[in-house]
Coordinates of C-alpha atoms and ligand atoms in Angstrom, one line a residue:
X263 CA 0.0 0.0 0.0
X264 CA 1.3 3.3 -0.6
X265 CA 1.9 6.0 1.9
X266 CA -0.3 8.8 3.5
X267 CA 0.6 11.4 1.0
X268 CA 0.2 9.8 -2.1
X269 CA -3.5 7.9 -1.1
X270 CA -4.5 11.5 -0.2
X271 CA -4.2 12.5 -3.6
X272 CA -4.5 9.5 -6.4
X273 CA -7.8 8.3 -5.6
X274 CA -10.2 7.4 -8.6
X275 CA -13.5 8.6 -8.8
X276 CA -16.6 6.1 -8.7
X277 CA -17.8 7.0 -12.5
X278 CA -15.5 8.6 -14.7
X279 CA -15.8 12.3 -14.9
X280 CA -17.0 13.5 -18.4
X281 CA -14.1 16.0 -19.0
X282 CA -11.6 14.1 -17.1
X283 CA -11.4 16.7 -14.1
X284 CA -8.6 16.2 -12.4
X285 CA -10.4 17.6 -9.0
X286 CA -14.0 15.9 -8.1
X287 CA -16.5 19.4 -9.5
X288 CA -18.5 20.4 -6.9
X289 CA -21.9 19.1 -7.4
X290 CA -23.9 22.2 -6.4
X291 CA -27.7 20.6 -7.3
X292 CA -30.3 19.8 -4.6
X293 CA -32.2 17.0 -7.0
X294 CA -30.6 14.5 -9.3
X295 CA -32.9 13.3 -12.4
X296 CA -33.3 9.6 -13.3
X297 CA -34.5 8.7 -16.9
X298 CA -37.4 6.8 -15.8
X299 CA -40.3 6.6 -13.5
X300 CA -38.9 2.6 -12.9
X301 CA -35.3 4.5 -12.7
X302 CA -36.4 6.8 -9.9
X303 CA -38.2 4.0 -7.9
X304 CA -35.1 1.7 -8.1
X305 CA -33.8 4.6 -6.4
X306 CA -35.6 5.2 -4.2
X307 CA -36.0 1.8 -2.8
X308 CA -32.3 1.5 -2.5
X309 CA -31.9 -0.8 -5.6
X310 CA -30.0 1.4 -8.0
X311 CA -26.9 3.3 -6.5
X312 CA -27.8 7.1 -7.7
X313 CA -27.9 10.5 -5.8
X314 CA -31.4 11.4 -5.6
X315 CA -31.0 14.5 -3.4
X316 CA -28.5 16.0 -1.6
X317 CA -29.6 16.2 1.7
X318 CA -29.3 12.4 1.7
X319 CA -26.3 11.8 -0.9
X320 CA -23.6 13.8 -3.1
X321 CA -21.6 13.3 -5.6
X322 CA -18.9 15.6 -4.4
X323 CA -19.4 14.8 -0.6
X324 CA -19.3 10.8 -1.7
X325 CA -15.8 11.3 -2.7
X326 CA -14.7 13.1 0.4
X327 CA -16.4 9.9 2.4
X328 CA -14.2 7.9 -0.3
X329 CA -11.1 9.8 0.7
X330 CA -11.2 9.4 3.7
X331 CA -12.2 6.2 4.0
X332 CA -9.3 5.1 2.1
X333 CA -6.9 7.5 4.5
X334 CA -8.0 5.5 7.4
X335 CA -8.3 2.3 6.1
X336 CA -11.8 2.6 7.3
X337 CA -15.0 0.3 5.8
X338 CA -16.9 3.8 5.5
X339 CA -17.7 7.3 6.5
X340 CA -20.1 9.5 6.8
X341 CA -19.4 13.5 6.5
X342 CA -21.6 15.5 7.8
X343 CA -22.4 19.3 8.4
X344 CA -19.7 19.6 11.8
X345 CA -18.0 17.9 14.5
X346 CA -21.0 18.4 16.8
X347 CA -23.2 17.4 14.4
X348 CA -21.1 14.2 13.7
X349 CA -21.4 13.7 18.1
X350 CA -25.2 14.3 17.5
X351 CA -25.6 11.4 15.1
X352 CA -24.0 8.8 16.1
X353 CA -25.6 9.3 19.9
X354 CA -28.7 9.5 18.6
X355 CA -28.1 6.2 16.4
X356 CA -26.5 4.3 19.2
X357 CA -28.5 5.2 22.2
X358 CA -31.9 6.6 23.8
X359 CA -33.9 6.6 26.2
X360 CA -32.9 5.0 29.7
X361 CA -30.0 4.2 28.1
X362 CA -26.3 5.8 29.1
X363 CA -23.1 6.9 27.8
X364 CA -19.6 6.8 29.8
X365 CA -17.4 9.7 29.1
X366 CA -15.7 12.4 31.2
X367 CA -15.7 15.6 32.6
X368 CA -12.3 16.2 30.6
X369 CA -14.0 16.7 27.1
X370 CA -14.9 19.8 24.9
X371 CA -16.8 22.0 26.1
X372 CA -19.8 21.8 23.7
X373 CA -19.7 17.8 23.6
X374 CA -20.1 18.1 27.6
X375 CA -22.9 20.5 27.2
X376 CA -24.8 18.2 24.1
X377 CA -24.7 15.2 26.7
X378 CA -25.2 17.0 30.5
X379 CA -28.4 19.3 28.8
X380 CA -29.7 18.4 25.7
X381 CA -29.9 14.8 25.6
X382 CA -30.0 14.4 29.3
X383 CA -33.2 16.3 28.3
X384 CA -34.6 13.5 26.3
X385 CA -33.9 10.6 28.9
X386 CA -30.2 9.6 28.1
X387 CA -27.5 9.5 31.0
X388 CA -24.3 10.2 31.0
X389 CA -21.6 8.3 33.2
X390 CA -18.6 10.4 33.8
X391 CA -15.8 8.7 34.9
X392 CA -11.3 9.1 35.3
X393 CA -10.7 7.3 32.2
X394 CA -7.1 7.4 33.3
X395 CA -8.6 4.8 36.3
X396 CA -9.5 2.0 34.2
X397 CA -10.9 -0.2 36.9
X398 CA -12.8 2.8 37.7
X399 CA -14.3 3.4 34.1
X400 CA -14.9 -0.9 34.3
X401 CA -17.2 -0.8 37.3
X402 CA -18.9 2.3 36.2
X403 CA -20.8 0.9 33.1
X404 CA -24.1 -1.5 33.8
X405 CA -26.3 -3.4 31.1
X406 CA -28.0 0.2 29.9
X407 CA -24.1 1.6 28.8
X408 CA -24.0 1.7 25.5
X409 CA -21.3 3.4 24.7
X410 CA -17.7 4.4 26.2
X411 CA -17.0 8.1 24.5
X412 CA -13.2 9.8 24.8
X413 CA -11.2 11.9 23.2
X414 CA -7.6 10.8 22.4
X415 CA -6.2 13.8 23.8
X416 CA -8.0 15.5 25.6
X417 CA -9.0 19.5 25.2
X418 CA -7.7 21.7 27.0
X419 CA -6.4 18.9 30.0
X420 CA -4.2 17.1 27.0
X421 CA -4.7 14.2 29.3
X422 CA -4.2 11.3 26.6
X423 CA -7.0 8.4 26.6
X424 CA -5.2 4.7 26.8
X425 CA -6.8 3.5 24.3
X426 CA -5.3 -0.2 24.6
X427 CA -6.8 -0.6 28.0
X428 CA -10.2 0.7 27.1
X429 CA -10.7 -1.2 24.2
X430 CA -10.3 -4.3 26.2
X431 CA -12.8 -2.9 28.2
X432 CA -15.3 -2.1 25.7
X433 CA -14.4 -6.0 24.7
X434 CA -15.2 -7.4 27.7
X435 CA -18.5 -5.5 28.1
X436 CA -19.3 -5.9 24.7
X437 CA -20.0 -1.8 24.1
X438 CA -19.0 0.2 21.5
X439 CA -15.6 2.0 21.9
X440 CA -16.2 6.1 20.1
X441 CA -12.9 8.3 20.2
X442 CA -13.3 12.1 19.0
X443 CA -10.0 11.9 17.5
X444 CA -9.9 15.8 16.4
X445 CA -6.8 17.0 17.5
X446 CA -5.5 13.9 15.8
X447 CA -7.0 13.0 12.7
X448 CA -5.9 9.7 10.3
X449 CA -2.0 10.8 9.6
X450 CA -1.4 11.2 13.1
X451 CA -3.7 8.4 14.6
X452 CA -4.6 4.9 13.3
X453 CA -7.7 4.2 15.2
X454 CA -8.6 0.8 14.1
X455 CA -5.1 -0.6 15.3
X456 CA -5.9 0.7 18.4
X457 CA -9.1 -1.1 19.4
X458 CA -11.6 1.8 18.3
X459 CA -15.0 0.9 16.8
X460 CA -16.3 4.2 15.6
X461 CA -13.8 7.4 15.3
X462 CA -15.0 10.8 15.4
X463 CA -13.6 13.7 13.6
X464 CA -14.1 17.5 13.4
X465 CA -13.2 18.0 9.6
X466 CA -13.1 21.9 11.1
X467 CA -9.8 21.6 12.1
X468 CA -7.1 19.8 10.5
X469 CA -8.4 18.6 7.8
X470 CA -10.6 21.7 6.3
X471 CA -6.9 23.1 5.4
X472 CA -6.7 26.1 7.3
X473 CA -10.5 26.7 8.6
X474 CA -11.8 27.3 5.9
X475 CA -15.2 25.2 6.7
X476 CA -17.2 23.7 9.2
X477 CA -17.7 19.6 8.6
X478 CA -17.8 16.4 10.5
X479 CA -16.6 12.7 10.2
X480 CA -17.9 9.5 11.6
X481 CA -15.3 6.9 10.7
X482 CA -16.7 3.4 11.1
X483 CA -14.2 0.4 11.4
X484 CA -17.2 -2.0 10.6
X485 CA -15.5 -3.5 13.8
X486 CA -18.3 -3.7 16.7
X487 CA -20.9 -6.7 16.5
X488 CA -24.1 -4.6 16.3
X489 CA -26.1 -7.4 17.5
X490 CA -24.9 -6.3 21.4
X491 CA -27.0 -3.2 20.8
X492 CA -30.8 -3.3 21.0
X493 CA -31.5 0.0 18.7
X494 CA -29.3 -1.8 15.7
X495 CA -29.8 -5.6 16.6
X496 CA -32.4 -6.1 13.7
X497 CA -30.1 -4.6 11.4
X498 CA -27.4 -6.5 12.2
X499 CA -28.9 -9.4 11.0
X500 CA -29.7 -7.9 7.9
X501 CA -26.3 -5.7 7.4
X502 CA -24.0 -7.1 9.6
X503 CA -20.8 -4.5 10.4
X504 CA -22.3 -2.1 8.2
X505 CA -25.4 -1.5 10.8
X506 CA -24.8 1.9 11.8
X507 CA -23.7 3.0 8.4
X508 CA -27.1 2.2 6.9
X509 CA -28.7 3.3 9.6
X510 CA -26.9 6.9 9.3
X511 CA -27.6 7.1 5.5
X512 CA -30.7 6.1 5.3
X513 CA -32.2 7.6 8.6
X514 CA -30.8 9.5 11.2
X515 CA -28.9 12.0 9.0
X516 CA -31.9 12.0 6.5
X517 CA -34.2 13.2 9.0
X518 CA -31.6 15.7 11.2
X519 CA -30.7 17.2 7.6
X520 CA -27.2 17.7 9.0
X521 CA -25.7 17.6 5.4
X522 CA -22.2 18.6 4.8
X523 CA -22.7 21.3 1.6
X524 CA -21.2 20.0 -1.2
X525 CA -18.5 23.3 -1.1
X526 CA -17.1 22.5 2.0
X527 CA -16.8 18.9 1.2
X528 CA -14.6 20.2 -1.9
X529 CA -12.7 22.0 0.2
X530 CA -11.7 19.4 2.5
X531 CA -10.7 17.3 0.1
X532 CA -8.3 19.6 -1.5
X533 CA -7.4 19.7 2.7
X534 CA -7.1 16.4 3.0
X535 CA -4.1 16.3 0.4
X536 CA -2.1 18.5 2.0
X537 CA -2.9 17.2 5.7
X538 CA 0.0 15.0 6.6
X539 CA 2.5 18.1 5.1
X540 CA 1.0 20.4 7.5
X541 CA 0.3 17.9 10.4
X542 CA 4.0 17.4 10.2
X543 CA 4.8 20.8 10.4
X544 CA 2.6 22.2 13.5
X545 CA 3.7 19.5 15.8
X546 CA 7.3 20.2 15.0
X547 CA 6.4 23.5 15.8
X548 CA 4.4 22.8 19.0
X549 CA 7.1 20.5 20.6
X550 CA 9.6 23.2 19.6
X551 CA 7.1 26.5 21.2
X552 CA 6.4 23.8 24.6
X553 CA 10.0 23.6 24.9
X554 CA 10.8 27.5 24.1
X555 CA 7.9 28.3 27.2
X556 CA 9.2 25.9 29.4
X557 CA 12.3 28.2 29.7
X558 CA 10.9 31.1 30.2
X559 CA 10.5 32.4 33.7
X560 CA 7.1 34.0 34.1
X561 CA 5.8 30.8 32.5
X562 CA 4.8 28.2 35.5
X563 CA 4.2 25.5 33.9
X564 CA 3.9 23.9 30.2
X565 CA 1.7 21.1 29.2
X566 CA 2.4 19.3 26.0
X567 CA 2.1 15.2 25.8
X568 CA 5.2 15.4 23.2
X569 CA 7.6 16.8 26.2
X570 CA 9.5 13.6 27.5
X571 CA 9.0 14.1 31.0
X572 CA 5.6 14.9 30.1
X573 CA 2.9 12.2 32.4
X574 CA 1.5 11.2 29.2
X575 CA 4.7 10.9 27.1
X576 CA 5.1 7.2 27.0
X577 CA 1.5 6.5 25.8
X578 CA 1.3 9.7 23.3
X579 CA 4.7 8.1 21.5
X580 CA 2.8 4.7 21.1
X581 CA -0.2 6.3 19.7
X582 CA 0.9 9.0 17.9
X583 CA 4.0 8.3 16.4
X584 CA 4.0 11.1 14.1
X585 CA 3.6 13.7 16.4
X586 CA 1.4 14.3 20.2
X587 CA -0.9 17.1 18.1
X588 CA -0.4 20.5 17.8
X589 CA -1.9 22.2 20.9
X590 CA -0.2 22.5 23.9
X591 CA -1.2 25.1 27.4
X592 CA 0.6 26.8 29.7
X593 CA 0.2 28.8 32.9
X594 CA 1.4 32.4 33.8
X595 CA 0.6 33.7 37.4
X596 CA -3.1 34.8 37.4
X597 CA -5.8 35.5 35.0
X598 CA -4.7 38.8 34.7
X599 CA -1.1 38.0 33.8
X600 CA -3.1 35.7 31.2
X601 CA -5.2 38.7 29.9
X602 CA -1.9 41.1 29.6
X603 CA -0.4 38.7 27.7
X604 CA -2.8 37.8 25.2
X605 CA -3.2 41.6 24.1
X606 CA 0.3 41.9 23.9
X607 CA 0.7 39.5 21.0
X608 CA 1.4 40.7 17.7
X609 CA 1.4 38.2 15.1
X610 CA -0.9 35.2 16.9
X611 CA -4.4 35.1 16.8
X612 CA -6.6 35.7 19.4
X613 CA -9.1 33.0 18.4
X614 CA -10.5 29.7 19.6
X615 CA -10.0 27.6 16.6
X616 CA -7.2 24.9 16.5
X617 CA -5.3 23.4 13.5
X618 CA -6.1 26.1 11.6
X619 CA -2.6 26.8 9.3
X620 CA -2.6 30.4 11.6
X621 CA -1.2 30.5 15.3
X622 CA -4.1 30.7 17.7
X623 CA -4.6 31.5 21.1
X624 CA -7.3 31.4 23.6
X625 CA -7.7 31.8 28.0
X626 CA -10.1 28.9 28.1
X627 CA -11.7 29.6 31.0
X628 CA -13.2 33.2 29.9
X629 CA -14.1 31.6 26.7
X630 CA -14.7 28.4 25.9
X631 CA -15.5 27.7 29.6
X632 CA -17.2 30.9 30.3
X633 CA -20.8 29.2 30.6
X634 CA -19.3 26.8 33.5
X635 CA -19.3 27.7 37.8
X636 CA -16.0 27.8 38.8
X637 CA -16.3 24.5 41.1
X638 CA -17.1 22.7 37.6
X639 CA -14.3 24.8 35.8
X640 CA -12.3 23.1 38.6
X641 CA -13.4 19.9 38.1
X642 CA -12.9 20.4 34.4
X643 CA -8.9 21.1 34.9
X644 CA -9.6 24.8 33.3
X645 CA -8.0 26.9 36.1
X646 CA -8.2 30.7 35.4
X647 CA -4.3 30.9 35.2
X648 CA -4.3 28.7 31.7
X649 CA -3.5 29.5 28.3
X650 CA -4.2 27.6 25.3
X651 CA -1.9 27.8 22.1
X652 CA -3.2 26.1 19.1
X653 CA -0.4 26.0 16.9
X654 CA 0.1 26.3 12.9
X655 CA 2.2 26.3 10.3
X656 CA 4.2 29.9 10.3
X657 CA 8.0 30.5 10.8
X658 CA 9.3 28.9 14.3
X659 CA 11.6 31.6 14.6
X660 CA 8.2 34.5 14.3
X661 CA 6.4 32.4 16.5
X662 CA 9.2 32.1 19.4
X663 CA 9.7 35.6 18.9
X664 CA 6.3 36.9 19.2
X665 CA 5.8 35.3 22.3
X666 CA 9.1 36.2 23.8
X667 CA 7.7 39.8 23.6
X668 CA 4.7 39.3 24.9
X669 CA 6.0 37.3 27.9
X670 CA 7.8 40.5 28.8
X671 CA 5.2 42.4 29.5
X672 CA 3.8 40.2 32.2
Ligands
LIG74 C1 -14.0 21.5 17.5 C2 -14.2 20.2 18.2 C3 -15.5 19.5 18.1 C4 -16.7 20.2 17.3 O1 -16.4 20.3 16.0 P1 -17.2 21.4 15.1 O2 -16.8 21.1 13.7 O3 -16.8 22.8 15.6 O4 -18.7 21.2 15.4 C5 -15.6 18.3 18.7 N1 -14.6 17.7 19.4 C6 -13.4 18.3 19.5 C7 -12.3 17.6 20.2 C8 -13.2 19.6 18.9 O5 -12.0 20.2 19.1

């Protein structure tokens, strides 16, 4: 097989393109015509493989699924309109009433708000747990746990999940094993060698090339026996592996109309080819920055799972080989010190984006946080004397420099 690179930008389309396009057109058409009446039933009934409408399927968002799929060595995808909407999805595929997920406190802010309000709204629990105390997350689920849900790093904590040890959990218990791997996307992450059943992927960040468009992944390993769960254990006998995936295409995203648009789906494939490239590039650049801030006096303390003394450093080398993502935090006195420091900065963004090609930074816990008490801010690990640097692609040298300057006003 060949490498990253080079599978990121050879492959084929399904039909051949009539004016042999070199870049999959962007299919901006709602409806799709079919020559006959018996055409457009086939269709309809699932018999005939043809895009009907786009809210359900795409010609140019079928080749970003296509892409991807064959980045991550995955048995399909499913792109939809964002990350979130991606988390939405599958939850609402997987799980329901009575039923409950087991995730953490340590988890983006939004994905904690979708399960602690809105679906605890509509009858589904959540279970939070340390998932760095395995025997702890094992004696937390119970026969209504249908899912364990982490992130492999973990935003802003950058605790890393041990993915090993909770896919022989999820084994055991016969649940389904979901990781958010955002911060790091196929390139930096094989999931399916590491025990995960479903993968989850804001297209946002890495892989829309330099924020240029909101979308969302659900990577499906076709590796979870959908029998164990009683929303998809009729059509397992009927699909087998490929359970969910129907079950996505031909209902839950149907009905939520959380299409990705066929523009953004063009621009993240033209992402995707340069992902690795730039992947390779930020983290060289984060480790550098982690190490650069670690030096620096006013700066108490740098978090980064690519420092080797970092706690995580050991786990973060066996899972991502090619490099521990490109966000790291750090600490300065108070949040004022935090505040002084951000609005001395010159060339990095003030912004809460990450793996955008641009330098970003953001003071979590007036932000992304802001909506938290501070006991549950606490609880969080998003202490008022953090920083979070999201790093891109620029200069080393402009980076280190901009920051030196601003440290010097604290
Ligand atoms: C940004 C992000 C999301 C949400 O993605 P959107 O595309 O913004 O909806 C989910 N999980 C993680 C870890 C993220 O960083």
């Amino acid at each position: 097989m060949s490498g990253f690179t080079t599978r990121s930008i050879q492959p084929r389309f399904l039909k051949k393109d009539p004016h042999g396009s070199l870049h999959m057109p962007i299919y901006e058409s709602v409806a799709f015509e079919a020559d006959s009446a018996e055409e457009l039933e086939a269709s309809f009934r699932g018999r005939r493989p043809a895009h009907v409408y786009s809210r359900i399927s795409n010609p140019t968002v079928e080749h970003f699924e296509q892409k991807v799929k064959a980045l991550a060595g995955a048995e399909g995808v499913t792109a939809v309109s964002s990350g979130m909407a991606a988390i939405a999805a599958l939850i609402l595929a997987i799980a329901g009433q009575g039923d409950n997920i087991l995730t953490t406190r340590h988890i983006f802010g939004n994905t904690y708000s979708l399960f602690s309000s809105t679906l605890q709204g509509w009858g589904l629990e959540t279970l939070y747990a340390d998932l760095t105390d395995l025997a702890a997350v094992e004696n937390l689920i119970t026969d209504k746990t249908r899912a364990i849900f982490v992130e492999t790093i973990t935003n802003p904590q950058l605790e890393v999940a041990d993915l090993a040890g909770l896919a022989a959990i999820a084994r055991r218990k016969n649940i389904l094993l979901i990781a958010d791997s955002t911060l790091t996307p196929p390139y930096l992450f094989d999931a399916r060698q590491h025990g995960v059943h479903i993968e989850i992927v804001s297209s946002t960040k890495y892989i829309s090339g330099g924020a240029t468009s909101l979308g969302g992944l659900i990577i499906d390993y076709a590796a979870y026996d959908w029998r164990h769960n009683p929303h998809l254990a009729a059509d397992a006998l009927k699909f087998g592996p490929y359970a969910l995936l129907n079950r996505l295409k031909t209902r839950v995203c149907r009905d939520l109309g959380n299409a990705l648009s066929p523009h953004n789906a063009y621009l993240q494939s033209l992402g995707l080819e340069t992902l690795a490239l730039r992947a390779k590039v930020s983290c060289a650049n984060t480790l550098a920055l982690a190490e650069f801030l670690r030096g620096r006096p006013q700066v108490r303390r740098v978090n980064y799972p690519g420092l080797p003394d970092a706690p995580a450093y050991a786990l973060a080398q066996k899972q991502f080989p090619n490099g521990a993502a490109a966000l790291l935090t750090f600490e300065l006195a108070d949040r004022a010190a935090c505040f002084r420091f951000l609005n001395k900065l010159q060339l990095i963004r003030r912004a809460t984006n990450l793996n955008d090609n641009k330098t970003l930074i953001v003071h979590p816990a007036s932000t992304i946080f802001s909506e938290f008490s501070a006991e549950l801010k606490a609880e969080m690990g998003v202490p008022e004397t953090l920083i979070r640097l999201a790093v891109g692609i620029e200069d080393l040298a402009d980076l280190q420099e901009d920051l030196a300057q601003a440290l010097e006003a604290v």
